[in-house]
Each structure stands twice: as structure tokens, then as C-alpha cells.
Amino acid sequence: MSKKLNIHCLQHVPFEGLGCIENWIQEHGHSLSYSTLYHNPKFPNLDTIDALIILGGPMSIHDEAKFLWLKDEKVFIKSAIDRRKKIIGICLGAQLISNVLGGNITDNEQKEIGWFPVSILDSNVAILNGYPKSFSVFHWHGETFSIPENAIRLMESEACANQAFLYNDRVVGLQFHLEVTDAAMKKMAFHERSELVKDTYVQTYDEIVSNTTFIKENNQLMFSLLDNLFK
């Protein structure tokens, strides 16, 4: 990858950051800027950025009355898509992308929090080159997105039918968190631990933070996705 990119990040809460994605950006010599929406909800001129990463957060895309910046964020994301920027949305970020593309965000049948496997539906999709057919990932969501019109459904899990999608070969939505490092996972679990009411697809705090088995593989898969998207 020779071209150096200006990558912009939309961050919704201080305890859900880029994780290993920041390492990838630094290793490739790309520049990084932020909209910290919880602190200073301003958005850049789209002419100044090449790509957009939209992070997760505990709020819902429906919480516009509580988080006044959500409406402006949706307009910004839709404009970035229309301007053909390359975009990755993670968890809430994926739901925001689905929403601005006409998808519906609804309560999932069950909450999915902790380490559970996802399965790839079509291994021939180029952006998933090198991915195994099934692998365990870190989940933290109670809502789910529908697959936008003209997007490809990429993955599913036992608890949630729609785990990932690809739109026009340049916009990716992931319901789960490949980006988490050990520290990032523990920070998220600590700040959102009130949601950890044990259920079929909800692990306990101790089960979550003691399981670092899959983090290295998840980060490698995140790097692979970034390489494939931005090549």
C-alpha cells in the first residue's frame, strides 16, 4: 500500500476506542483525526479525509433526543457514503451505516455479550480473503441491523442473523469487535458491566475479562480486513 490516507474516526464514548486499528494506521504511516462526539461533536470537511471509521457505543441510533449530535452524525455518514469514501462501522457504527442506507435497527431476539463464534456465509467475497469459515469474536449488543438494499450479508451467529455486511465494495459494517485489545476489552466490560446479566448469550464479567484466547486472531483478522479494504 503506497498511498498514505487521511483516516477520520467517529468516537462515541471514551471507553470504546480504535484498539488495534490505531496500530495498523501507525504502521502504514496514515494520518488519523477524530470527532470525539461525547466531548466536541464536530465533523470535518469530507474533502479533507479519505476514509472513515465509526466506532461503537452504548447508545442506540434512536437516541437522538438524548444525544443531539446523532442526527448530524447520520447526515455526515450518509454524505461520506455518497462521496464514495471507504468506511468501516463497528457495532453502533455498523447500525448507523445500515440506518442511513435505509435499513432498520431493532432489538435483537437476545442480547449477545461476550465471546461467541460467527460464521462466514460466502468465502469468495474478496474483502474476506484469508478468513476462516468460523471464528470466535467479541460481541456487545442488544440491537441488530437489517442488511441494507444492495448490500451483501457476510456473516451470522447463533444469536444474531446479521453480523456483517458489505456495501458497494467500500463500506463494511461489523456488529462485533475485532479491534479489541486486552486493555480495550477490559475497559469496555468495566464501564458497561451493568448489562452483564447472565443469559444464553451473555457471559459474566469474569468470563469475559479472563478470556484473551482469541484477541490475537481477532486483531490479525482486523488487519486483514483493513488491508483488503484499503489496498
Tab-separated table of C-alpha atoms in Angstrom:
chain	number	residue	atom	x	y	z
A	1	MET	CA	0.000	0.000	0.000
A	2	SER	CA	1.755	3.142	-1.226
A	3	LYS	CA	-0.847	5.884	-0.820
A	4	LYS	CA	-0.978	7.487	2.605
A	5	LEU	CA	-4.547	8.028	3.775
A	6	ASN	CA	-6.252	10.615	5.914
A	7	ILE	CA	-8.431	8.453	8.153
A	8	HIS	CA	-11.093	10.026	10.342
A	9	CYS	CA	-12.616	8.317	13.376
A	10	LEU	CA	-16.048	8.955	14.902
A	11	GLN	CA	-15.795	8.050	18.603
A	12	HIS	CA	-18.956	7.953	20.729
A	13	VAL	CA	-17.598	7.287	24.230
A	14	PRO	CA	-14.078	7.500	25.685
A	15	PHE	CA	-14.027	3.816	26.667
A	16	GLU	CA	-14.596	2.442	23.137
A	17	GLY	CA	-11.597	3.353	21.023
A	18	LEU	CA	-9.791	2.125	17.932
A	19	GLY	CA	-7.929	-0.674	19.706
A	20	CYS	CA	-5.591	-2.456	17.303
A	21	ILE	CA	-6.777	-0.315	14.365
A	22	GLU	CA	-4.634	2.524	15.682
A	23	ASN	CA	-1.585	0.240	15.450
A	24	TRP	CA	-2.431	-0.570	11.825
A	25	ILE	CA	-2.796	3.132	10.979
A	26	GLN	CA	0.575	3.948	12.553
A	27	GLU	CA	2.360	1.004	10.927
A	28	HIS	CA	1.170	2.101	7.475
A	29	GLY	CA	2.015	5.757	8.002
A	30	HIS	CA	-1.545	7.020	7.579
A	31	SER	CA	-2.774	10.138	9.347
A	32	LEU	CA	-5.548	9.964	11.941
A	33	SER	CA	-8.081	12.532	13.106
A	34	TYR	CA	-11.053	12.288	15.462
A	35	SER	CA	-14.525	13.563	16.109
A	36	THR	CA	-14.966	12.906	19.845
A	37	LEU	CA	-18.737	13.177	19.794
A	38	TYR	CA	-19.110	12.877	23.569
A	39	HIS	CA	-16.900	15.947	24.006
A	40	ASN	CA	-16.845	18.077	20.859
A	41	PRO	CA	-19.385	16.910	18.249
A	42	LYS	CA	-17.928	18.496	15.131
A	43	PHE	CA	-17.352	16.882	11.761
A	44	PRO	CA	-14.605	17.549	9.206
A	45	ASN	CA	-14.953	18.694	5.630
A	46	LEU	CA	-15.190	15.474	3.621
A	47	ASP	CA	-12.676	16.865	1.130
A	48	THR	CA	-10.009	16.501	3.829
A	49	ILE	CA	-10.464	12.766	4.525
A	50	ASP	CA	-10.075	9.550	2.536
A	51	ALA	CA	-11.682	7.072	4.886
A	52	LEU	CA	-13.951	6.873	7.906
A	53	ILE	CA	-14.043	4.530	10.901
A	54	ILE	CA	-17.205	4.663	13.020
A	55	LEU	CA	-16.804	3.115	16.461
A	56	GLY	CA	-19.267	1.562	18.884
A	57	GLY	CA	-21.036	2.905	21.936
A	58	PRO	CA	-23.746	2.007	24.447
A	59	MET	CA	-26.341	4.373	22.986
A	60	SER	CA	-28.932	3.460	20.340
A	61	ILE	CA	-29.211	5.071	16.925
A	62	HIS	CA	-32.740	6.005	18.054
A	63	ASP	CA	-31.496	8.174	20.968
A	64	GLU	CA	-31.474	11.473	19.060
A	65	ALA	CA	-33.350	13.304	21.833
A	66	LYS	CA	-30.659	12.355	24.359
A	67	PHE	CA	-27.618	12.648	22.088
A	68	LEU	CA	-28.295	15.699	19.965
A	69	TRP	CA	-25.302	15.082	17.715
A	70	LEU	CA	-26.705	11.775	16.403
A	71	LYS	CA	-28.816	13.472	13.744
A	72	ASP	CA	-25.817	15.392	12.398
A	73	GLU	CA	-23.688	12.266	12.561
A	74	LYS	CA	-26.158	10.377	10.381
A	75	VAL	CA	-26.109	13.175	7.803
A	76	PHE	CA	-22.298	13.135	7.822
A	77	ILE	CA	-22.134	9.348	7.384
A	78	LYS	CA	-24.632	9.392	4.509
A	79	SER	CA	-22.637	12.165	2.827
A	80	ALA	CA	-19.421	10.161	3.239
A	81	ILE	CA	-21.075	7.147	1.601
A	82	ASP	CA	-22.406	9.296	-1.239
A	83	ARG	CA	-18.905	10.722	-1.728
A	84	ARG	CA	-17.617	7.152	-2.110
A	85	LYS	CA	-15.370	7.203	0.942
A	86	LYS	CA	-14.186	3.855	2.271
A	87	ILE	CA	-15.861	3.222	5.608
A	88	ILE	CA	-15.832	0.676	8.428
A	89	GLY	CA	-18.568	0.749	11.053
A	90	ILE	CA	-18.235	-1.280	14.247
A	91	CYS	CA	-21.250	-2.255	16.390
A	92	LEU	CA	-23.159	1.052	16.779
A	93	GLY	CA	-21.164	2.278	13.786
A	94	ALA	CA	-22.498	-0.559	11.624
A	95	GLN	CA	-26.035	0.148	12.822
A	96	LEU	CA	-25.649	3.818	11.877
A	97	ILE	CA	-24.489	2.845	8.383
A	98	SER	CA	-27.409	0.452	7.942
A	99	ASN	CA	-29.819	3.128	9.143
A	100	VAL	CA	-28.648	5.850	6.744
A	101	LEU	CA	-28.830	3.330	3.880
A	102	GLY	CA	-32.486	2.650	4.670
A	103	GLY	CA	-32.054	-0.328	6.995
A	104	ASN	CA	-33.924	-0.938	10.239
A	105	ILE	CA	-32.366	-1.120	13.700
A	106	THR	CA	-34.396	-3.246	16.105
A	107	ASP	CA	-33.982	-5.188	19.333
A	108	ASN	CA	-32.236	-8.474	18.709
A	109	GLU	CA	-34.098	-11.519	19.993
A	110	GLN	CA	-31.404	-11.902	22.651
A	111	LYS	CA	-28.535	-9.773	23.870
A	112	GLU	CA	-25.156	-11.033	22.714
A	113	ILE	CA	-22.317	-10.060	25.035
A	114	GLY	CA	-19.017	-11.897	25.315
A	115	TRP	CA	-17.041	-14.317	23.174
A	116	PHE	CA	-19.142	-16.287	20.662
A	117	PRO	CA	-18.459	-17.622	17.148
A	118	VAL	CA	-19.590	-16.122	13.860
A	119	SER	CA	-19.757	-17.943	10.528
A	120	ILE	CA	-18.945	-16.610	7.071
A	121	LEU	CA	-21.711	-17.032	4.508
A	122	ASP	CA	-19.625	-16.606	1.334
A	123	SER	CA	-15.875	-17.140	1.485
A	124	ASN	CA	-15.481	-15.848	-2.082
A	125	VAL	CA	-16.070	-12.218	-1.093
A	126	ALA	CA	-12.693	-10.586	-1.720
A	127	ILE	CA	-12.676	-8.477	1.427
A	128	LEU	CA	-12.742	-11.691	3.491
A	129	ASN	CA	-9.743	-13.192	1.728
A	130	GLY	CA	-7.792	-15.280	4.232
A	131	TYR	CA	-10.613	-15.564	6.755
A	132	PRO	CA	-11.541	-18.925	8.323
A	133	LYS	CA	-15.081	-20.199	7.836
A	134	SER	CA	-15.905	-19.712	11.523
A	135	PHE	CA	-14.145	-17.904	14.373
A	136	SER	CA	-14.928	-16.526	17.838
A	137	VAL	CA	-15.290	-12.758	18.256
A	138	PHE	CA	-16.135	-10.248	20.971
A	139	HIS	CA	-19.778	-9.120	20.982
A	140	TRP	CA	-21.571	-6.395	22.907
A	141	HIS	CA	-25.013	-5.540	21.552
A	142	GLY	CA	-28.724	-5.765	22.254
A	143	GLU	CA	-29.904	-4.342	18.940
A	144	THR	CA	-29.366	-5.568	15.400
A	145	PHE	CA	-29.316	-4.068	11.920
A	146	SER	CA	-31.109	-5.202	8.789
A	147	ILE	CA	-28.995	-5.635	5.677
A	148	PRO	CA	-29.326	-2.510	3.518
A	149	GLU	CA	-30.614	-2.807	-0.036
A	150	ASN	CA	-27.825	-3.770	-2.468
A	151	ALA	CA	-25.523	-4.809	0.393
A	152	ILE	CA	-24.133	-8.326	0.851
A	153	ARG	CA	-24.752	-10.184	4.122
A	154	LEU	CA	-21.359	-11.570	5.120
A	155	MET	CA	-21.696	-13.337	8.483
A	156	GLU	CA	-24.120	-14.719	11.050
A	157	SER	CA	-24.093	-16.212	14.554
A	158	GLU	CA	-26.449	-18.409	16.551
A	159	ALA	CA	-27.831	-15.394	18.399
A	160	CYS	CA	-27.933	-12.884	15.539
A	161	ALA	CA	-28.598	-13.449	11.831
A	162	ASN	CA	-26.934	-10.254	10.609
A	163	GLN	CA	-23.365	-9.912	11.843
A	164	ALA	CA	-21.662	-8.145	8.941
A	165	PHE	CA	-22.353	-6.602	5.555
A	166	LEU	CA	-20.529	-5.085	2.591
A	167	TYR	CA	-21.978	-2.237	0.548
A	168	ASN	CA	-20.599	-1.321	-2.885
A	169	ASP	CA	-17.232	-2.956	-2.091
A	170	ARG	CA	-16.177	0.019	0.025
A	171	VAL	CA	-18.445	0.197	3.098
A	172	VAL	CA	-18.221	-2.505	5.778
A	173	GLY	CA	-20.478	-2.981	8.789
A	174	LEU	CA	-19.403	-5.282	11.639
A	175	GLN	CA	-21.734	-5.966	14.560
A	176	PHE	CA	-18.822	-7.339	16.610
A	177	HIS	CA	-15.451	-6.047	17.814
A	178	LEU	CA	-12.375	-7.406	16.034
A	179	GLU	CA	-10.458	-4.327	17.168
A	180	VAL	CA	-10.380	-5.041	20.901
A	181	THR	CA	-7.073	-5.464	22.660
A	182	ASP	CA	-6.899	-6.971	26.135
A	183	ALA	CA	-6.972	-3.498	27.696
A	184	ALA	CA	-9.797	-2.302	25.428
A	185	MET	CA	-11.929	-5.345	26.230
A	186	LYS	CA	-11.468	-4.898	29.972
A	187	LYS	CA	-12.243	-1.185	29.757
A	188	MET	CA	-15.479	-1.844	27.876
A	189	ALA	CA	-16.508	-4.607	30.275
A	190	PHE	CA	-15.837	-2.388	33.290
A	191	HIS	CA	-17.813	0.605	32.023
A	192	GLU	CA	-20.752	-1.437	30.725
A	193	ARG	CA	-20.796	-4.163	33.379
A	194	SER	CA	-24.369	-3.290	34.451
A	195	GLU	CA	-25.549	-5.079	31.290
A	196	LEU	CA	-23.931	-8.351	32.310
A	197	VAL	CA	-26.982	-10.258	33.467
A	198	LYS	CA	-26.124	-13.889	32.734
A	199	ASP	CA	-28.157	-15.334	29.866
A	200	THR	CA	-27.769	-17.781	26.989
A	201	TYR	CA	-25.583	-15.372	25.016
A	202	VAL	CA	-24.439	-13.074	27.815
A	203	GLN	CA	-21.275	-14.028	29.685
A	204	THR	CA	-20.304	-12.851	33.147
A	205	TYR	CA	-17.725	-10.139	33.743
A	206	ASP	CA	-15.162	-12.726	34.879
A	207	GLU	CA	-15.824	-14.957	31.869
A	208	ILE	CA	-15.246	-12.023	29.539
A	209	VAL	CA	-12.117	-10.456	31.020
A	210	SER	CA	-10.375	-13.775	31.708
A	211	ASN	CA	-10.670	-14.897	28.080
A	212	THR	CA	-7.839	-13.477	25.999
A	213	THR	CA	-7.573	-16.582	23.791
A	214	PHE	CA	-9.000	-15.044	20.633
A	215	ILE	CA	-7.665	-11.479	20.803
A	216	LYS	CA	-4.535	-12.059	18.712
A	217	GLU	CA	-6.506	-13.847	15.973
A	218	ASN	CA	-9.212	-11.156	16.034
A	219	ASN	CA	-6.634	-8.398	15.638
A	220	GLN	CA	-4.994	-10.251	12.743
A	221	LEU	CA	-8.403	-10.566	11.078
A	222	MET	CA	-8.972	-6.841	11.614
A	223	PHE	CA	-5.623	-6.085	9.958
A	224	SER	CA	-6.539	-8.389	7.063
A	225	LEU	CA	-9.871	-6.617	6.593
A	226	LEU	CA	-8.168	-3.221	6.616
A	227	ASP	CA	-5.534	-4.427	4.135
A	228	ASN	CA	-8.218	-5.808	1.816
A	229	LEU	CA	-10.420	-2.709	2.018
A	230	PHE	CA	-7.673	-0.131	1.583
A	231	LYS	CA	-5.408	-1.897	-0.920
